[in-house]
Amino acid sequence: MISPRFFLESLKSLEIDFFTGVPDSLLKDVCAYITDCVPSENNIIASNEGSAVALAAGYHLATGKIPVVYMQNSGLGNTVNPLLSLTDKEVYNIPLLLLIGWRGEPGTKDEPQHIKQGKTTVSLLESMGINHVVLSPDREEFLLQLETAVSYMTDTNEPFAFVVRKETFEKYALSTESVSPPLSLSREGAIGQVVSSLGKGSLIVSTTGMISRELFEYRENNREGHETDFLTVGSMGHASQIALGIALQDKNRQVYCFDGDGAVLMHLGSLAIIGSLHPENYVHIVFNNGAHDSVGGQPTVGLRVNLPQIAQSCGYTDVYSVSDTESLGAVLAKIKGRRGLLFVEIKVKKGSRKDLGRPGKTPLENKTAFMNFLKSI
């Protein structure tokens, strides 16, 4: 395996020292090392992968140097437009080094939301005309690959991609902590508190990652069914629009969106659409820990921006922000059964249980049970 330090120093020796992107579980060790060792102005965790490509393009325009854009392969979809209409050789011809975690690689076991993306990762790069190679875990071979990639980008001004398999990088634990007030409320505890307060028949659409996993575990531990919960295991950032589509069609039922700060920031414009349509049966709950918790804990700007204020300016009726059990209980009592477009930010601490399980139902089973529940009432 390649040590994150060796990887970073190898890039720096070739004057590649600017990074942007969205963290990934297969890249979490190298992303953590970059976060710890690269000045924040040269390592910008973007709201989404497409924005990262545009940011990297701006860096190249200003410096003439090659930037790095890191992402999970699920984020390739967010990059298709800027890669084809901005950096492509037939448009502005801008070089950048893509570092892509290969979730769902054929022949490996992975979560269902990664299977299709894993099958199409390489063919998608080929369709876009992006030269690429699977990054070698051998140091000497990696150096040859890097030399080839840099030579190609220098000669052609075209992007080049490193596709990264599991266990390519050695372990590295993030040591940098974001500057934020200490938080005592756990996300899992907050989820349990919210769910236990909901009225009968309320629907939950939960975002990808730890939130859906913890919601599923709560139901399991309390021997409850899962038919009222739609667990969005993929499509990061889109849970709020799924919930909106349901709320607009089933106006008599309370719909709750369980969101995360990283997911909200990824597609922040969704708040404006929700606000403009103003469903009276929609409660948007954001569990904000200022981190991409599911992929290594790299920071977001979630705790540095005022999400409730943004929601209010987008047209939400009432907004709240809490960070302890007592305040959360008071807000939940206040909004229970209330009509309106409501926004609740719950500030929680980073981290989750190491023995946290994953949903025991397939996405198709979850969808079927959810739709059958809606039809039954």
Coordinates of C-alpha atoms in Angstrom, one line a residue:
M1 CA 0.0 0.0 0.0
I2 CA 1.0 3.6 -0.5
S3 CA 1.3 5.8 2.6
P4 CA -0.7 9.1 2.3
R5 CA 2.5 11.0 3.2
F6 CA 4.4 9.4 0.2
F7 CA 1.5 10.1 -2.1
L8 CA 1.3 13.8 -1.1
E9 CA 5.1 14.3 -1.2
S10 CA 5.2 12.7 -4.7
L11 CA 2.6 15.1 -6.0
K12 CA 4.3 18.1 -4.4
S13 CA 7.6 17.1 -6.0
L14 CA 5.8 17.7 -9.3
E15 CA 4.4 21.0 -8.1
I16 CA 0.9 19.6 -7.6
D17 CA -0.3 21.1 -4.3
F18 CA -3.9 22.2 -4.7
F19 CA -6.7 19.9 -3.7
T20 CA -10.5 20.1 -3.8
G21 CA -13.4 17.6 -3.8
V22 CA -15.8 15.6 -1.6
P23 CA -14.3 13.0 0.7
D24 CA -14.8 9.3 0.1
S25 CA -14.5 6.2 2.3
L26 CA -11.9 4.6 0.0
L27 CA -9.9 7.9 0.0
K28 CA -10.5 8.8 3.7
D29 CA -6.9 8.1 4.7
V30 CA -5.2 10.2 2.1
C31 CA -8.0 12.9 2.4
A32 CA -7.4 13.0 6.2
Y33 CA -3.6 13.4 5.6
I34 CA -4.2 16.2 3.1
T35 CA -6.6 17.9 5.6
D36 CA -3.9 17.7 8.3
C37 CA -1.0 18.7 6.2
V38 CA -2.2 21.1 3.5
P39 CA -3.2 24.7 4.2
S40 CA -6.9 25.1 4.1
E41 CA -6.7 27.5 1.2
N42 CA -5.1 24.8 -0.8
N43 CA -7.5 22.0 0.3
I44 CA -11.1 23.0 -0.2
I45 CA -13.8 20.5 0.6
A46 CA -16.4 21.5 -1.9
S47 CA -20.2 21.4 -1.6
N48 CA -20.4 18.8 -4.4
E49 CA -18.1 17.2 -7.0
G50 CA -19.2 19.4 -9.9
S51 CA -18.4 22.5 -8.0
A52 CA -15.0 21.0 -7.2
V53 CA -14.2 20.6 -10.9
A54 CA -15.1 24.3 -11.5
L55 CA -13.1 25.4 -8.5
A56 CA -10.1 23.4 -9.8
A57 CA -10.6 25.0 -13.3
G58 CA -10.4 28.5 -11.7
Y59 CA -7.2 27.5 -9.9
H60 CA -5.6 26.4 -13.1
L61 CA -6.7 29.6 -14.9
A62 CA -5.1 31.7 -12.2
T63 CA -1.9 29.7 -11.8
G64 CA -1.4 27.5 -14.9
K65 CA -0.8 24.5 -12.5
I66 CA -2.5 21.2 -12.3
P67 CA -5.0 20.7 -9.5
V68 CA -6.3 17.5 -7.9
V69 CA -10.1 16.8 -7.6
Y70 CA -11.0 13.9 -5.2
M71 CA -14.3 12.1 -5.1
Q72 CA -16.2 8.8 -4.7
N73 CA -17.2 7.3 -8.0
S74 CA -20.8 8.1 -7.1
G75 CA -19.8 11.8 -7.5
L76 CA -18.8 11.3 -11.1
G77 CA -22.5 12.0 -12.0
N78 CA -22.1 15.5 -10.5
T79 CA -19.0 16.1 -12.6
V80 CA -20.2 15.0 -16.0
N81 CA -21.4 18.5 -17.0
P82 CA -18.3 20.5 -16.0
L83 CA -16.0 17.8 -17.3
L84 CA -17.7 17.8 -20.7
S85 CA -18.6 21.5 -21.1
L86 CA -15.8 23.2 -19.2
T87 CA -12.5 21.2 -18.9
D88 CA -12.9 19.1 -22.1
K89 CA -10.4 19.6 -24.9
E90 CA -13.1 20.7 -27.2
V91 CA -14.1 23.5 -24.9
Y92 CA -11.6 25.2 -22.6
N93 CA -9.0 22.3 -22.5
I94 CA -8.1 22.4 -18.8
P95 CA -6.0 19.7 -17.1
L96 CA -6.8 18.3 -13.7
L97 CA -5.9 15.1 -11.9
L98 CA -9.0 13.2 -10.8
L99 CA -8.7 10.9 -7.8
I100 CA -11.8 8.6 -7.8
G101 CA -12.6 6.0 -5.1
W102 CA -14.0 2.9 -6.8
R103 CA -16.9 1.8 -4.7
G104 CA -18.8 -1.2 -6.1
E105 CA -15.9 -2.5 -8.1
P106 CA -17.0 -5.6 -10.0
G107 CA -16.1 -8.7 -8.1
T108 CA -16.0 -7.0 -4.7
K109 CA -18.7 -7.0 -2.0
D110 CA -20.3 -3.6 -1.4
E111 CA -23.5 -1.8 -0.5
P112 CA -26.4 -2.0 -3.1
Q113 CA -26.2 1.7 -4.0
H114 CA -22.7 1.3 -5.3
I115 CA -23.2 -1.8 -7.5
K116 CA -24.3 0.0 -10.7
Q117 CA -21.9 2.9 -10.2
G118 CA -19.1 0.5 -9.8
K119 CA -19.9 -1.4 -13.0
T120 CA -20.0 1.8 -15.0
T121 CA -17.1 3.8 -13.5
V122 CA -14.5 2.8 -16.1
S123 CA -16.8 2.9 -19.1
L124 CA -18.1 6.3 -18.0
L125 CA -14.6 7.7 -18.0
E126 CA -14.0 6.1 -21.4
S127 CA -17.2 7.6 -22.8
M128 CA -16.1 11.0 -21.6
G129 CA -12.7 10.5 -23.3
I130 CA -10.8 10.8 -20.0
N131 CA -7.6 8.9 -19.9
H132 CA -7.3 6.9 -16.7
V133 CA -5.6 4.1 -14.9
V134 CA -6.2 2.0 -11.7
L135 CA -3.8 3.4 -9.1
S136 CA -1.2 0.9 -8.1
P137 CA -0.6 0.2 -4.4
D138 CA 3.1 -0.4 -5.3
R139 CA 5.2 2.7 -4.7
E140 CA 7.5 2.3 -7.7
E141 CA 4.7 1.5 -10.1
F142 CA 2.7 4.4 -8.7
L143 CA 5.5 6.8 -9.4
L144 CA 5.6 5.6 -13.0
Q145 CA 1.9 6.1 -13.3
L146 CA 2.1 9.6 -11.8
E147 CA 4.9 10.5 -14.1
T148 CA 2.9 9.3 -17.1
A149 CA -0.2 11.2 -15.9
V150 CA 1.6 14.5 -15.4
S151 CA 3.4 14.2 -18.7
Y152 CA 0.0 13.5 -20.4
M153 CA -1.7 16.5 -18.7
T154 CA 1.2 18.8 -19.5
D155 CA 1.3 17.8 -23.1
T156 CA -2.4 17.8 -23.8
N157 CA -4.0 20.0 -21.1
E158 CA -6.6 17.3 -20.6
P159 CA -7.8 15.7 -17.4
F160 CA -6.4 12.4 -16.2
A161 CA -8.0 10.0 -13.7
F162 CA -6.6 7.7 -11.0
V163 CA -9.2 5.1 -10.1
V164 CA -8.6 3.9 -6.5
R165 CA -9.4 0.5 -5.2
K166 CA -10.0 -0.4 -1.6
E167 CA -6.9 -0.6 0.6
T168 CA -4.7 1.2 -1.9
F169 CA -3.6 3.7 0.9
E170 CA -2.2 2.9 4.3
K171 CA -4.2 3.9 7.3
Y172 CA -4.1 7.5 8.6
A173 CA -6.3 9.0 11.3
L174 CA -7.5 12.6 11.0
S175 CA -6.0 14.7 13.8
T176 CA -7.2 18.1 12.9
E177 CA -10.4 19.1 14.7
S178 CA -12.6 21.9 13.3
V179 CA -13.0 24.9 15.6
S180 CA -16.5 24.6 17.0
P181 CA -18.3 24.7 20.3
P182 CA -18.3 21.3 22.1
L183 CA -21.4 19.3 21.5
S184 CA -22.8 16.7 23.8
L185 CA -25.8 15.4 21.9
S186 CA -25.2 12.2 19.9
R187 CA -26.9 11.9 16.5
E188 CA -28.2 8.5 17.3
G189 CA -29.7 9.7 20.5
A190 CA -31.3 12.7 18.8
I191 CA -32.8 10.5 16.0
G192 CA -34.4 8.3 18.7
Q193 CA -35.8 11.3 20.5
V194 CA -37.3 12.7 17.3
V195 CA -38.8 9.4 16.1
S196 CA -40.3 8.6 19.5
S197 CA -42.2 12.0 19.3
L198 CA -43.8 11.5 15.9
G199 CA -47.5 11.1 15.4
K200 CA -48.9 7.8 14.1
G201 CA -48.6 7.4 10.4
S202 CA -45.9 10.1 10.0
L203 CA -43.4 9.4 7.1
I204 CA -39.7 9.8 7.3
V205 CA -37.3 10.2 4.3
S206 CA -33.8 9.8 5.6
T207 CA -30.6 10.8 3.9
T208 CA -27.7 8.5 2.9
G209 CA -25.0 7.4 5.4
M210 CA -25.2 7.2 9.1
I211 CA -28.6 8.8 9.5
S212 CA -30.4 6.0 7.6
R213 CA -28.4 3.4 9.4
E214 CA -29.2 4.8 12.8
L215 CA -32.8 5.2 11.9
F216 CA -33.0 1.5 10.8
E217 CA -31.2 0.4 14.1
Y218 CA -33.7 2.4 16.2
R219 CA -36.6 0.6 14.6
E220 CA -34.9 -2.8 15.0
N221 CA -34.0 -2.2 18.7
N222 CA -37.6 -1.1 19.4
R223 CA -39.1 -4.0 17.4
E224 CA -40.9 -1.6 15.1
G225 CA -41.6 -1.9 11.4
H226 CA -39.8 0.1 8.7
E227 CA -42.7 0.7 6.4
T228 CA -43.0 4.4 7.3
D229 CA -39.3 5.1 6.5
F230 CA -37.8 5.6 3.1
L231 CA -34.0 5.1 3.6
T232 CA -32.2 7.0 0.9
V233 CA -29.0 4.8 0.8
G234 CA -27.6 6.6 -2.3
S235 CA -28.2 9.9 -4.1
M236 CA -26.5 12.1 -1.5
G237 CA -28.2 15.5 -1.1
H238 CA -31.5 14.5 -2.7
A239 CA -33.5 13.2 0.2
S240 CA -35.2 16.6 0.7
Q241 CA -36.6 16.5 -2.8
I242 CA -37.8 13.0 -2.4
A243 CA -39.6 14.1 0.7
L244 CA -41.0 17.1 -1.1
G245 CA -42.4 15.0 -3.9
I246 CA -44.2 12.8 -1.3
A247 CA -45.5 15.7 0.7
L248 CA -47.0 17.5 -2.3
Q249 CA -49.0 14.4 -3.2
D250 CA -50.1 13.3 0.3
K251 CA -51.0 16.6 1.9
N252 CA -52.8 15.1 4.9
R253 CA -49.8 13.2 6.2
Q254 CA -46.9 14.7 8.0
V255 CA -43.6 14.1 6.1
Y256 CA -40.3 14.4 7.9
C257 CA -36.9 14.7 6.1
F258 CA -34.0 13.5 8.1
D259 CA -31.0 15.3 6.5
G260 CA -27.3 15.9 7.2
D261 CA -25.3 19.1 6.9
G262 CA -23.1 17.7 4.1
A263 CA -26.1 16.5 2.2
V264 CA -27.9 19.9 2.6
L265 CA -24.8 21.8 1.5
M266 CA -24.3 19.6 -1.5
H267 CA -27.6 20.8 -3.1
L268 CA -28.4 23.9 -1.1
G269 CA -30.7 25.2 -3.8
S270 CA -33.2 22.5 -2.9
L271 CA -34.2 24.6 0.1
A272 CA -35.3 27.4 -2.2
I273 CA -37.5 25.0 -4.2
I274 CA -39.1 23.6 -1.0
G275 CA -39.7 27.1 0.3
S276 CA -41.2 28.3 -3.0
L277 CA -43.7 25.4 -3.0
H278 CA -44.3 25.7 0.8
P279 CA -45.9 22.4 1.7
E280 CA -47.8 22.7 5.0
N281 CA -47.0 19.1 6.0
Y282 CA -43.2 19.2 5.7
V283 CA -40.7 19.1 8.6
H284 CA -37.1 19.4 7.6
I285 CA -34.7 18.1 10.3
V286 CA -31.0 18.6 9.8
F287 CA -28.6 16.7 12.0
N288 CA -25.5 19.0 11.9
N289 CA -22.1 17.8 13.1
G290 CA -20.0 19.9 10.7
A291 CA -18.5 16.7 9.2
H292 CA -18.8 14.2 6.5
D293 CA -19.1 11.5 9.1
S294 CA -19.7 8.5 6.9
V295 CA -16.5 8.9 4.9
G296 CA -13.8 9.7 7.5
G297 CA -15.0 12.8 9.4
Q298 CA -13.5 15.5 7.1
P299 CA -15.1 18.9 8.0
T300 CA -18.0 20.7 6.3
V301 CA -18.9 24.3 6.8
G302 CA -22.1 23.2 8.4
L303 CA -21.4 24.6 11.8
R304 CA -19.9 27.8 10.3
V305 CA -23.0 28.9 8.4
N306 CA -26.5 29.7 9.7
L307 CA -28.6 27.0 8.1
P308 CA -31.9 28.0 9.9
Q309 CA -31.5 31.5 8.6
I310 CA -30.9 30.3 5.1
A311 CA -34.1 28.1 5.4
Q312 CA -36.0 31.1 6.7
S313 CA -34.9 33.3 3.8
C314 CA -36.0 30.5 1.4
G315 CA -39.6 30.6 2.8
Y316 CA -39.7 28.1 5.7
T317 CA -42.5 29.1 8.1
D318 CA -40.6 28.6 11.4
V319 CA -37.0 27.6 12.0
Y320 CA -35.3 26.2 15.2
S321 CA -31.8 25.3 16.2
V322 CA -31.0 23.1 19.3
S323 CA -28.0 21.3 20.7
D324 CA -29.2 19.5 23.8
T325 CA -31.8 17.1 24.8
E326 CA -34.0 19.5 26.8
S327 CA -34.2 22.1 24.0
L328 CA -34.9 19.4 21.4
G329 CA -37.7 18.0 23.6
A330 CA -39.2 21.5 23.8
V331 CA -39.1 22.1 20.1
L332 CA -40.5 18.6 19.3
A333 CA -43.5 19.3 21.7
K334 CA -44.1 22.7 20.0
I335 CA -44.2 21.4 16.5
K336 CA -46.0 18.1 17.0
G337 CA -49.1 18.0 14.8
R338 CA -48.5 21.5 13.7
R339 CA -49.1 22.5 10.1
G340 CA -46.5 24.5 8.2
L341 CA -43.1 24.3 6.5
L342 CA -40.8 23.8 9.5
F343 CA -37.0 23.5 9.8
V344 CA -35.2 22.1 12.8
E345 CA -31.4 22.1 13.0
I346 CA -30.0 19.7 15.6
K347 CA -26.4 20.2 16.4
V348 CA -24.8 16.9 17.3
K349 CA -21.3 15.6 18.0
K350 CA -19.2 13.7 15.4
G351 CA -18.9 9.9 15.4
S352 CA -21.1 6.8 15.7
R353 CA -21.0 3.4 17.3
K354 CA -18.4 1.1 15.9
D355 CA -20.9 -1.7 15.9
L356 CA -23.5 0.2 14.0
G357 CA -25.3 -2.1 11.6
R358 CA -26.6 -1.5 8.1
P359 CA -30.2 -1.8 6.9
G360 CA -31.2 -5.4 6.7
K361 CA -33.7 -4.8 3.8
T362 CA -32.7 -4.2 0.2
P363 CA -33.6 -0.9 -1.4
L364 CA -36.3 -2.6 -3.4
E365 CA -37.8 -4.2 -0.3
N366 CA -37.8 -0.8 1.5
K367 CA -39.5 0.9 -1.5
T368 CA -42.1 -1.8 -1.8
A369 CA -43.0 -1.7 1.9
F370 CA -43.1 2.1 2.0
M371 CA -45.4 2.3 -1.1
N372 CA -47.7 -0.4 0.3
F373 CA -48.0 1.5 3.5
L374 CA -49.0 4.6 1.6
K375 CA -51.6 2.7 -0.3
S376 CA -53.1 1.0 2.8
I377 CA -54.3 4.2 4.4

